[in-house]
PDB file of C-alpha atoms in Angstrom:
ATOM      1  CA  MET A   1       0.196  -0.137   0.053  1.00  0.00           C
ATOM      2  CA  GLY A   2       1.062   3.456  -0.642  1.00  0.00           C
ATOM      3  CA  GLU A   3       2.328   5.969   1.646  1.00  0.00           C
ATOM      4  CA  ILE A   4       2.184   9.854   0.749  1.00  0.00           C
ATOM      5  CA  ILE A   5       5.527  11.314   1.257  1.00  0.00           C
ATOM      6  CA  ASP A   6       4.686  15.428   1.927  1.00  0.00           C
ATOM      7  CA  ILE A   7       7.879  17.272   0.494  1.00  0.00           C
ATOM      8  CA  ARG A   8       5.729  20.406  -0.471  1.00  0.00           C
ATOM      9  CA  SER A   9       3.109  18.652  -3.206  1.00  0.00           C
ATOM     10  CA  ARG A  10       2.902  22.122  -5.290  1.00  0.00           C
ATOM     11  CA  ARG A  11       4.604  24.617  -6.173  1.00  0.00           C
ATOM     12  CA  GLY A  12       3.661  28.165  -7.442  1.00  0.00           C
ATOM     13  CA  ARG A  13       6.101  29.299  -9.789  1.00  0.00           C
ATOM     14  CA  GLY A  14       4.432  28.707 -13.350  1.00  0.00           C
ATOM     15  CA  ALA A  15       1.803  26.315 -12.101  1.00  0.00           C
ATOM     16  CA  PRO A  16      -1.970  27.294 -12.094  1.00  0.00           C
ATOM     17  CA  GLU A  17      -3.489  27.572  -9.043  1.00  0.00           C
ATOM     18  CA  ARG A  18      -7.156  25.873 -10.149  1.00  0.00           C
ATOM     19  CA  GLU A  19      -9.101  22.655  -9.602  1.00  0.00           C
ATOM     20  CA  ARG A  20      -7.969  19.996 -11.828  1.00  0.00           C
ATOM     21  CA  GLN A  21     -10.859  19.292 -14.455  1.00  0.00           C
ATOM     22  CA  ASP A  22      -9.272  16.636 -16.720  1.00  0.00           C
ATOM     23  CA  GLY A  23      -5.988  15.103 -16.744  1.00  0.00           C
ATOM     24  CA  GLY A  24      -2.900  16.999 -17.559  1.00  0.00           C
ATOM     25  CA  THR A  25       0.641  15.237 -19.151  1.00  0.00           C
ATOM     26  CA  ILE A  26       2.761  14.319 -16.003  1.00  0.00           C
ATOM     27  CA  PHE A  27       6.294  12.655 -15.668  1.00  0.00           C
ATOM     28  CA  ARG A  28       5.933   8.901 -14.213  1.00  0.00           C
ATOM     29  CA  ILE A  29       8.761   8.084 -12.054  1.00  0.00           C
ATOM     30  CA  ARG A  30       9.447   4.585 -10.041  1.00  0.00           C
ATOM     31  CA  LEU A  31      12.754   4.231  -7.886  1.00  0.00           C
ATOM     32  CA  CYS A  32      13.921   0.828  -6.488  1.00  0.00           C
ATOM     33  CA  GLY A  33      16.976  -0.175  -4.897  1.00  0.00           C
ATOM     34  CA  ALA A  34      18.243  -2.472  -2.074  1.00  0.00           C
ATOM     35  CA  GLN A  35      18.278   0.621   0.621  1.00  0.00           C
ATOM     36  CA  ARG A  36      15.223   2.926   1.431  1.00  0.00           C
ATOM     37  CA  GLN A  37      17.583   5.832   2.154  1.00  0.00           C
ATOM     38  CA  GLU A  38      19.038   5.853  -1.052  1.00  0.00           C
ATOM     39  CA  ILE A  39      16.295   5.959  -3.250  1.00  0.00           C
ATOM     40  CA  GLU A  40      14.193   8.161  -0.867  1.00  0.00           C
ATOM     41  CA  ALA A  41      16.850  10.674  -1.012  1.00  0.00           C
ATOM     42  CA  ALA A  42      17.141  10.592  -4.544  1.00  0.00           C
ATOM     43  CA  GLY A  43      12.993  11.008  -4.847  1.00  0.00           C
ATOM     44  CA  ARG A  44      13.206  13.782  -2.624  1.00  0.00           C
ATOM     45  CA  ALA A  45      16.081  15.528  -4.360  1.00  0.00           C
ATOM     46  CA  ILE A  46      14.505  15.046  -7.862  1.00  0.00           C
ATOM     47  CA  GLY A  47      11.251  16.382  -6.470  1.00  0.00           C
ATOM     48  CA  ARG A  48      12.304  19.647  -5.017  1.00  0.00           C
ATOM     49  CA  ALA A  49      14.178  20.274  -8.463  1.00  0.00           C
ATOM     50  CA  PHE A  50      10.644  19.924 -10.248  1.00  0.00           C
ATOM     51  CA  ILE A  51       9.085  22.231  -7.816  1.00  0.00           C
ATOM     52  CA  LEU A  52      11.796  24.553  -8.691  1.00  0.00           C
ATOM     53  CA  GLU A  53      11.351  24.249 -12.279  1.00  0.00           C
ATOM     54  CA  GLY A  54       7.650  24.985 -12.077  1.00  0.00           C
ATOM     55  CA  PHE A  55       5.985  21.681 -11.542  1.00  0.00           C
ATOM     56  CA  TYR A  56       3.588  20.402  -8.871  1.00  0.00           C
ATOM     57  CA  ILE A  57       4.810  16.711  -7.415  1.00  0.00           C
ATOM     58  CA  ALA A  58       3.587  14.060  -5.776  1.00  0.00           C
ATOM     59  CA  PHE A  59       5.765  11.249  -4.376  1.00  0.00           C
ATOM     60  CA  GLU A  60       4.646   7.818  -2.617  1.00  0.00           C
ATOM     61  CA  ASN A  61       6.232   5.486  -0.820  1.00  0.00           C
ATOM     62  CA  TRP A  62       5.635   1.857  -1.642  1.00  0.00           C
ATOM     63  CA  GLU A  63       5.604  -1.231   0.595  1.00  0.00           C
ATOM     64  CA  GLU A  64       4.259  -3.795  -1.368  1.00  0.00           C
ATOM     65  CA  SER A  65       7.491  -5.909  -2.624  1.00  0.00           C
ATOM     66  CA  LEU A  66      10.570  -6.859  -0.754  1.00  0.00           C
ATOM     67  CA  LEU A  67      12.617  -4.211  -1.845  1.00  0.00           C
ATOM     68  CA  PRO A  68      11.841  -0.395  -1.097  1.00  0.00           C
ATOM     69  CA  THR A  69       9.696   1.167  -3.838  1.00  0.00           C
ATOM     70  CA  CYS A  70       9.011   5.166  -4.419  1.00  0.00           C
ATOM     71  CA  THR A  71       6.857   6.615  -6.916  1.00  0.00           C
ATOM     72  CA  LEU A  72       7.269  10.306  -8.137  1.00  0.00           C
ATOM     73  CA  ARG A  73       5.104  12.138 -10.536  1.00  0.00           C
ATOM     74  CA  ALA A  74       5.272  15.452 -11.816  1.00  0.00           C
ATOM     75  CA  GLY A  75       3.087  17.821 -13.827  1.00  0.00           C
ATOM     76  CA  ARG A  76       2.314  21.583 -14.549  1.00  0.00           C
ATOM     77  CA  GLU A  77      -0.887  21.122 -13.037  1.00  0.00           C
ATOM     78  CA  VAL A  78      -2.064  19.287  -9.810  1.00  0.00           C
ATOM     79  CA  VAL A  79      -1.137  15.816  -9.507  1.00  0.00           C
ATOM     80  CA  THR A  80      -4.058  13.695  -8.848  1.00  0.00           C
ATOM     81  CA  GLU A  81      -3.438  10.416  -9.887  1.00  0.00           C
ATOM     82  CA  ARG A  82      -1.873   7.508  -7.384  1.00  0.00           C
ATOM     83  CA  GLY A  83      -1.020   4.342  -7.362  1.00  0.00           C
ATOM     84  CA  GLY A  84       2.244   2.268  -8.730  1.00  0.00           C
ATOM     85  CA  GLU A  85       0.745   0.114 -11.269  1.00  0.00           C
ATOM     86  CA  ARG A  86       0.727   2.339 -14.091  1.00  0.00           C
ATOM     87  CA  CYS A  87       3.608   2.154 -16.503  1.00  0.00           C
ATOM     88  CA  PRO A  88       6.430   4.583 -15.515  1.00  0.00           C
ATOM     89  CA  GLY A  89       7.983   6.532 -18.033  1.00  0.00           C
ATOM     90  CA  LEU A  90      11.252   6.337 -15.993  1.00  0.00           C
ATOM     91  CA  VAL A  91      12.364   3.363 -13.809  1.00  0.00           C
ATOM     92  CA  VAL A  92      15.812   4.434 -11.626  1.00  0.00           C
ATOM     93  CA  ALA A  93      17.624   1.378  -9.861  1.00  0.00           C
ATOM     94  CA  ALA A  94      20.112   2.534  -7.335  1.00  0.00           C
ATOM     95  CA  ASP A  95      21.372  -1.676  -7.917  1.00  0.00           C
ATOM     96  CA  SER A  96      20.639  -3.189 -11.095  1.00  0.00           C
ATOM     97  CA  ARG A  97      20.968  -6.765  -8.997  1.00  0.00           C
ATOM     98  CA  THR A  98      18.013  -5.475  -7.652  1.00  0.00           C
ATOM     99  CA  LEU A  99      15.977  -5.633 -10.501  1.00  0.00           C
ATOM    100  CA  SER A 100      13.201  -8.338 -10.761  1.00  0.00           C
ATOM    101  CA  ARG A 101       9.673  -8.640 -12.378  1.00  0.00           C
ATOM    102  CA  ALA A 102       8.089  -6.568  -9.715  1.00  0.00           C
ATOM    103  CA  THR A 103       9.930  -3.627  -9.791  1.00  0.00           C
ATOM    104  CA  LEU A 104       9.969  -3.881 -14.004  1.00  0.00           C
ATOM    105  CA  ARG A 105       6.251  -4.547 -13.667  1.00  0.00           C
ATOM    106  CA  GLY A 106       3.812  -2.184 -15.933  1.00  0.00           C
ATOM    107  CA  CYS A 107       7.224  -1.191 -18.417  1.00  0.00           C
ATOM    108  CA  ASN A 108       6.832  -1.184 -21.731  1.00  0.00           C
ATOM    109  CA  GLN A 109       8.905   0.335 -24.789  1.00  0.00           C
ATOM    110  CA  THR A 110       8.492   3.318 -24.078  1.00  0.00           C
ATOM    111  CA  THR A 111      10.071   2.766 -20.875  1.00  0.00           C
ATOM    112  CA  VAL A 112      13.714   4.199 -19.762  1.00  0.00           C
ATOM    113  CA  LEU A 113      15.767   2.085 -17.231  1.00  0.00           C
ATOM    114  CA  LEU A 114      18.302   3.970 -15.543  1.00  0.00           C
ATOM    115  CA  ALA A 115      20.637   1.348 -13.204  1.00  0.00           C
ATOM    116  CA  HIS A 116      23.534   1.763 -11.358  1.00  0.00           C
ATOM    117  CA  GLY A 117      26.243  -1.276 -11.993  1.00  0.00           C
ATOM    118  CA  ASP A 118      25.533  -2.620 -15.948  1.00  0.00           C
ATOM    119  CA  PRO A 119      21.754  -3.910 -16.492  1.00  0.00           C
ATOM    120  CA  ARG A 120      22.281  -4.767 -20.075  1.00  0.00           C
ATOM    121  CA  VAL A 121      23.803  -8.252 -19.208  1.00  0.00           C
ATOM    122  CA  GLU A 122      21.979 -11.443 -18.257  1.00  0.00           C
ATOM    123  CA  PRO A 123      19.755 -12.195 -16.061  1.00  0.00           C
ATOM    124  CA  MET A 124      18.169  -8.666 -16.832  1.00  0.00           C
ATOM    125  CA  ARG A 125      17.493  -9.421 -20.064  1.00  0.00           C
ATOM    126  CA  GLY A 126      15.576 -12.565 -18.677  1.00  0.00           C
ATOM    127  CA  LEU A 127      13.147 -10.237 -16.894  1.00  0.00           C
ATOM    128  CA  GLY A 128      11.151  -9.200 -20.213  1.00  0.00           C
ATOM    129  CA  PHE A 129      12.179  -5.502 -20.247  1.00  0.00           C
ATOM    130  CA  VAL A 130      11.575  -3.945 -23.455  1.00  0.00           C
ATOM    131  CA  GLY A 131      12.414  -0.398 -22.949  1.00  0.00           C
ATOM    132  CA  THR A 132      15.566   1.543 -23.373  1.00  0.00           C
ATOM    133  CA  VAL A 133      18.207   0.795 -20.656  1.00  0.00           C
ATOM    134  CA  VAL A 134      20.929   3.406 -19.505  1.00  0.00           C
ATOM    135  CA  PRO A 135      23.626   2.536 -17.413  1.00  0.00           C
ATOM    136  CA  LEU A 136      24.609   4.515 -14.874  1.00  0.00           C
ATOM    137  CA  PRO A 137      28.861   3.888 -14.946  1.00  0.00           C
ATOM    138  CA  ILE A 138      29.752   5.865 -11.705  1.00  0.00           C
ATOM    139  CA  ALA A 139      31.764   4.610  -9.241  1.00  0.00           C
ATOM    140  CA  VAL A 140      29.685   4.062  -6.040  1.00  0.00           C
ATOM    141  CA  LEU A 141      30.126   1.996  -3.081  1.00  0.00           C
ATOM    142  CA  GLN A 142      26.885  -0.013  -2.256  1.00  0.00           C
ATOM    143  CA  LEU A 143      27.328   1.222   1.473  1.00  0.00           C
ATOM    144  CA  ASP A 144      27.598   5.022   0.244  1.00  0.00           C
ATOM    145  CA  PRO A 145      23.216   5.487   0.066  1.00  0.00           C
ATOM    146  CA  PHE A 146      23.672   9.116  -0.303  1.00  0.00           C
ATOM    147  CA  GLY A 147      26.410   8.561  -3.445  1.00  0.00           C
ATOM    148  CA  LEU A 148      24.243   6.190  -4.966  1.00  0.00           C
ATOM    149  CA  ALA A 149      21.278   8.867  -4.466  1.00  0.00           C
ATOM    150  CA  ALA A 150      23.176  11.960  -5.432  1.00  0.00           C
ATOM    151  CA  ALA A 151      24.505   9.603  -8.933  1.00  0.00           C
ATOM    152  CA  CYS A 152      20.877   8.346  -9.614  1.00  0.00           C
ATOM    153  CA  ALA A 153      19.254  11.677  -9.266  1.00  0.00           C
ATOM    154  CA  GLY A 154      22.112  13.327 -11.536  1.00  0.00           C
ATOM    155  CA  GLY A 155      21.309  10.557 -14.419  1.00  0.00           C
ATOM    156  CA  ALA A 156      17.521  10.816 -13.986  1.00  0.00           C
ATOM    157  CA  ALA A 157      17.436  14.424 -14.026  1.00  0.00           C
ATOM    158  CA  ARG A 158      19.415  14.230 -17.485  1.00  0.00           C
ATOM    159  CA  LEU A 159      16.739  11.653 -18.676  1.00  0.00           C
ATOM    160  CA  LEU A 160      13.782  13.768 -18.165  1.00  0.00           C
ATOM    161  CA  GLY A 161      14.749  16.563 -19.838  1.00  0.00           C
ATOM    162  CA  ALA A 162      12.946  19.049 -17.653  1.00  0.00           C
ATOM    163  CA  ILE A 163      15.216  19.649 -14.887  1.00  0.00           C
ATOM    164  CA  ARG A 164      18.125  21.877 -15.243  1.00  0.00           C
ATOM    165  CA  TRP A 165      21.413  21.479 -13.564  1.00  0.00           C
ATOM    166  CA  THR A 166      20.846  24.630 -11.185  1.00  0.00           C
ATOM    167  CA  ALA A 167      17.644  23.374 -10.170  1.00  0.00           C
ATOM    168  CA  LEU A 168      18.831  19.489  -9.644  1.00  0.00           C
ATOM    169  CA  GLU A 169      22.062  21.299  -7.596  1.00  0.00           C
ATOM    170  CA  GLN A 170      19.765  23.282  -5.109  1.00  0.00           C
ATOM    171  CA  GLY A 171      17.714  20.248  -4.543  1.00  0.00           C
ATOM    172  CA  LEU A 172      20.475  18.122  -3.700  1.00  0.00           C
ATOM    173  CA  ARG A 173      21.415  20.877  -1.634  1.00  0.00           C
ATOM    174  CA  GLU A 174      18.609  20.789   0.212  1.00  0.00           C
ATOM    175  CA  GLU A 175      18.124  16.926   0.803  1.00  0.00           C
ATOM    176  CA  PHE A 176      21.979  17.222   2.305  1.00  0.00           C
ATOM    177  CA  ALA A 177      21.604  20.544   4.132  1.00  0.00           C
ATOM    178  CA  GLY A 178      22.797  18.218   7.319  1.00  0.00           C
ATOM    179  CA  LEU A 179      25.682  17.036   6.165  1.00  0.00           C
ATOM    180  CA  ASP A 180      29.160  18.950   6.109  1.00  0.00           C
ATOM    181  CA  GLN A 181      30.165  21.187   3.082  1.00  0.00           C
ATOM    182  CA  ALA A 182      32.904  18.831   2.152  1.00  0.00           C
ATOM    183  CA  ALA A 183      30.503  16.238   1.982  1.00  0.00           C
ATOM    184  CA  VAL A 184      28.152  17.932   0.102  1.00  0.00           C
ATOM    185  CA  ASN A 185      30.589  19.084  -2.468  1.00  0.00           C
ATOM    186  CA  ARG A 186      31.804  15.257  -2.655  1.00  0.00           C
ATOM    187  CA  LEU A 187      27.782  14.429  -3.497  1.00  0.00           C
ATOM    188  CA  LEU A 188      27.316  17.358  -5.855  1.00  0.00           C
ATOM    189  CA  ALA A 189      30.587  16.167  -7.702  1.00  0.00           C
ATOM    190  CA  MET A 190      28.774  12.607  -8.428  1.00  0.00           C
ATOM    191  CA  ALA A 191      25.484  14.109  -9.491  1.00  0.00           C
ATOM    192  CA  LEU A 192      27.122  16.367 -11.969  1.00  0.00           C
ATOM    193  CA  GLU A 193      29.224  13.358 -13.444  1.00  0.00           C
ATOM    194  CA  ALA A 194      26.110  11.353 -13.757  1.00  0.00           C
ATOM    195  CA  PHE A 195      24.359  14.252 -15.269  1.00  0.00           C
ATOM    196  CA  ASP A 196      26.771  14.762 -17.762  1.00  0.00           C
ATOM    197  CA  ARG A 197      27.749  11.140 -18.615  1.00  0.00           C
ATOM    198  CA  THR A 198      23.972  10.359 -19.368  1.00  0.00           C
ATOM    199  CA  ALA A 199      23.794  13.439 -21.884  1.00  0.00           C
ATOM    200  CA  PRO A 200      23.329  11.174 -25.063  1.00  0.00           C
ATOM    201  CA  TRP A 201      19.871   9.990 -23.577  1.00  0.00           C
ATOM    202  CA  ALA A 202      18.998  13.674 -22.333  1.00  0.00           C
ATOM    203  CA  GLY A 203      15.515  13.729 -22.867  1.00  0.00           C
ATOM    204  CA  GLN A 204      14.976  10.420 -23.615  1.00  0.00           C
ATOM    205  CA  VAL A 205      11.774  10.202 -21.166  1.00  0.00           C
ATOM    206  CA  THR A 206       8.366  11.604 -22.220  1.00  0.00           C
ATOM    207  CA  ALA A 207       5.271  12.856 -20.331  1.00  0.00           C
ATOM    208  CA  VAL A 208       2.345  10.570 -20.333  1.00  0.00           C
ATOM    209  CA  ARG A 209      -1.471  11.773 -20.014  1.00  0.00           C
ATOM    210  CA  GLU A 210      -2.279  11.652 -16.501  1.00  0.00           C
ATOM    211  CA  GLU A 211      -5.037   8.878 -15.735  1.00  0.00           C
ATOM    212  CA  LEU A 212      -7.142  10.478 -13.229  1.00  0.00           C
ATOM    213  CA  GLU A 213      -9.765   8.482 -10.807  1.00  0.00           C
ATOM    214  CA  GLU A 214     -13.470   8.531 -11.711  1.00  0.00           C
ATOM    215  CA  LEU A 215     -15.327  10.308  -9.387  1.00  0.00           C
ATOM    216  CA  PRO A 216     -18.669   8.287  -7.990  1.00  0.00           C
ATOM    217  CA  GLY A 217     -21.473   9.158  -9.804  1.00  0.00           C
ATOM    218  CA  GLY A 218     -19.372  10.504 -12.721  1.00  0.00           C
TER     219      GLY A 218
END
């Protein structure tokens, strides 16, 4: 079951202050990994960057599988869609070894998979994934959850094509505000390296039409 994590679900700059009448387009992102700390940190940083770019967001924490999974949605209008079953435009895996049919459920040929490690080799292909695979070749120890979060956020922001580096940098600074400056600088460098190295796939993730729940009596 999903739990909504409040990191300010909407932002005023460029986003209309009105009730939704029909579905707009959204980016639908699924984050997964071995540690909840890393995927939530990455999701929150990306969410903050989206907010700075004038998007509304919705961030849910899912407990339905053995592995931590979060769903982030972002759109130019208030996001009302919920649930983790719909096809994601982007799957971010902090560890390619944790990928499974459960974490890749609902994916199709339009889905982009960004995974730390090398997800192009077996057994990943045995999972039936048919979308675009983008490796994240950043040297990060599995015991460094903040480093993994920063690298995943950097790569994801580039693939989305809607987040500038300046917005992501601010989002990361806010997420890691409790760390000392040297640690923050290290994490920013890792995120920038991932942002630069995934440039060939910039904007590969496309926004989709939001699927709204039908209101009773509607």
